[in-house]
Amino acid sequence: MSKNTVSAPANIAFVKYWGATDIERALPLNSSISMTLDECVTLCTAELIDGAPHRDEIWLAEPDGRLAPAPPEFSHRVLAHIERLRKWAGREEGVRIATRNTFPAAAGLASSASGFAALTLAVTRTFGLSPSPGELSLLARRSGSGSACRSVFGGYVEWRAGEGAEEDNHALPLASADHWDLRDVIAVVEIGPKTVSSLDGHRRAPTSPYYDRRRELLGGRLDRVRSAIRHRDLAALGPVLEEEAIDLHLIAMSSQPSIFYWSPGTLEVLRTVRELRQEGLEAWATMDAGANVHVICDPDSEEGVAERLTGLASVGFVIRDGVGNGPEAESQALF
Ligand code: DP6
């Protein structure tokens, strides 16, 4: 049986998807914009299993090449997505997949975006299909991990809300990776999975008394981010990045029941990023639904940012990443 192996990257949202009109199919209440990463990727190999209709196998590939059975809570969503893709492809065969992240699983970084983008790509190829980028993005979105629809593209990506039919809702590229070389120094202050899933976060978001105000402000914020990307203007992008990240967490903290993703380390990193700016480095912070902080900076500032963050008591380790080109076919299979 022929195997297909792909890699798909994680992404960091500059404007966050938070709240959905349809949570199962990830139809967002607001548009979002992200930067696709380069180093933090999920690898996925898929092959058909002969004579086993609708019976799939999910494996986790260890760095040393061994395969371990995936835990049920992980397999559950993966199996549901394979079934969805099988139906879309009009096929019956079972699929064997193995998957591995290049970044530490314990880092609590969003691996579902890269994971579902890689799964969508590997499985559709294994069914002999070549979906267009828009179709791939749409299928990745239907995994329920909405941000996966942005990981299908490299560079800077926008996912618009509320325009047209469900089958037209997918992300689109705004600018390629070589348009603007931005770096992302990720300060890992907390390991382990987050306590409240993004799905619960989306569900609770509209219960925040500040949610409507957030939505009023988002149009202007999206315009500022688009314009900053177009003009490669970090001094314009940075303040919106921090404003937006704080806003996301304000909504989470004021939802019912409230969600606190931050840890003391988050605040230590935020304070340090302000100090770094006072010292002349171009560095701005953002956080997704977790405690870890992504510090977006220009290439000249990356070394100084990484060095300083590594030295902080609350930072376990830093991951140095940057804008990347999007999914790729890989020659080395995971099994
Ligand atoms: C805060 O529903 O895509 O990262 O399935 O956990 O990846 P996961 O989450 P998803 O929500 C993403 C929420 C966010 C903001 C964003 O990436 O836009």
PDB file of N, CA, C and O in Angstrom, residues 25 27 134 138 141-142 164-170:
ATOM      1  N   ARG A  25     -18.732  22.619  13.649  1.00  0.00           N
ATOM      2  CA  ARG A  25     -18.112  22.773  12.331  1.00  0.00           C
ATOM      3  C   ARG A  25     -17.185  23.986  12.279  1.00  0.00           C
ATOM      4  O   ARG A  25     -16.709  24.372  11.210  1.00  0.00           O
ATOM      5  N   LEU A  27     -17.624  27.385  12.676  1.00  0.00           N
ATOM      6  CA  LEU A  27     -17.953  28.604  11.918  1.00  0.00           C
ATOM      7  C   LEU A  27     -17.764  29.777  12.867  1.00  0.00           C
ATOM      8  O   LEU A  27     -18.463  29.875  13.880  1.00  0.00           O
ATOM      9  N   GLY A 134      -8.230  25.894  -1.114  1.00  0.00           N
ATOM     10  CA  GLY A 134      -9.463  26.328  -0.446  1.00  0.00           C
ATOM     11  C   GLY A 134     -10.249  25.142   0.111  1.00  0.00           C
ATOM     12  O   GLY A 134     -10.745  25.188   1.239  1.00  0.00           O
ATOM     13  N   LEU A 138     -11.109  24.284   4.002  1.00  0.00           N
ATOM     14  CA  LEU A 138     -12.487  24.022   4.422  1.00  0.00           C
ATOM     15  C   LEU A 138     -12.580  22.688   5.176  1.00  0.00           C
ATOM     16  O   LEU A 138     -13.196  22.597   6.249  1.00  0.00           O
ATOM     17  N   ARG A 141     -10.989  22.930   8.555  1.00  0.00           N
ATOM     18  CA  ARG A 141     -11.868  23.671   9.467  1.00  0.00           C
ATOM     19  C   ARG A 141     -12.954  22.781  10.039  1.00  0.00           C
ATOM     20  O   ARG A 141     -13.289  22.837  11.222  1.00  0.00           O
ATOM     21  N   ARG A 142     -13.485  21.892   9.200  1.00  0.00           N
ATOM     22  CA  ARG A 142     -14.582  21.026   9.663  1.00  0.00           C
ATOM     23  C   ARG A 142     -14.126  20.015  10.713  1.00  0.00           C
ATOM     24  O   ARG A 142     -14.951  19.325  11.304  1.00  0.00           O
ATOM     25  N   GLY A 164     -21.257  34.301   3.377  1.00  0.00           N
ATOM     26  CA  GLY A 164     -21.684  33.212   2.501  1.00  0.00           C
ATOM     27  C   GLY A 164     -21.974  31.908   3.214  1.00  0.00           C
ATOM     28  O   GLY A 164     -22.166  31.867   4.437  1.00  0.00           O
ATOM     29  N   ALA A 165     -21.983  30.827   2.419  1.00  0.00           N
ATOM     30  CA  ALA A 165     -22.428  29.524   2.894  1.00  0.00           C
ATOM     31  C   ALA A 165     -21.318  28.796   3.644  1.00  0.00           C
ATOM     32  O   ALA A 165     -20.133  29.114   3.479  1.00  0.00           O
ATOM     33  N   GLU A 166     -21.725  27.805   4.427  1.00  0.00           N
ATOM     34  CA  GLU A 166     -20.770  26.993   5.204  1.00  0.00           C
ATOM     35  C   GLU A 166     -19.698  26.412   4.297  1.00  0.00           C
ATOM     36  O   GLU A 166     -18.518  26.409   4.636  1.00  0.00           O
ATOM     37  N   GLU A 167     -20.083  25.944   3.119  1.00  0.00           N
ATOM     38  CA  GLU A 167     -19.102  25.274   2.242  1.00  0.00           C
ATOM     39  C   GLU A 167     -18.144  26.256   1.566  1.00  0.00           C
ATOM     40  O   GLU A 167     -17.255  25.839   0.824  1.00  0.00           O
ATOM     41  N   ASP A 168     -18.346  27.545   1.812  1.00  0.00           N
ATOM     42  CA  ASP A 168     -17.394  28.528   1.276  1.00  0.00           C
ATOM     43  C   ASP A 168     -16.496  29.091   2.374  1.00  0.00           C
ATOM     44  O   ASP A 168     -15.661  29.957   2.106  1.00  0.00           O
ATOM     45  N   ASN A 169     -16.714  28.645   3.609  1.00  0.00           N
ATOM     46  CA  ASN A 169     -15.970  29.269   4.702  1.00  0.00           C
ATOM     47  C   ASN A 169     -14.618  28.592   4.925  1.00  0.00           C
ATOM     48  O   ASN A 169     -14.538  27.487   5.452  1.00  0.00           O
ATOM     49  N   HIS A 170     -13.570  29.270   4.475  1.00  0.00           N
ATOM     50  CA  HIS A 170     -12.215  28.758   4.673  1.00  0.00           C
ATOM     51  C   HIS A 170     -11.250  29.940   4.696  1.00  0.00           C
ATOM     52  O   HIS A 170     -11.632  31.073   4.383  1.00  0.00           O
TER      53      HIS A 170
END
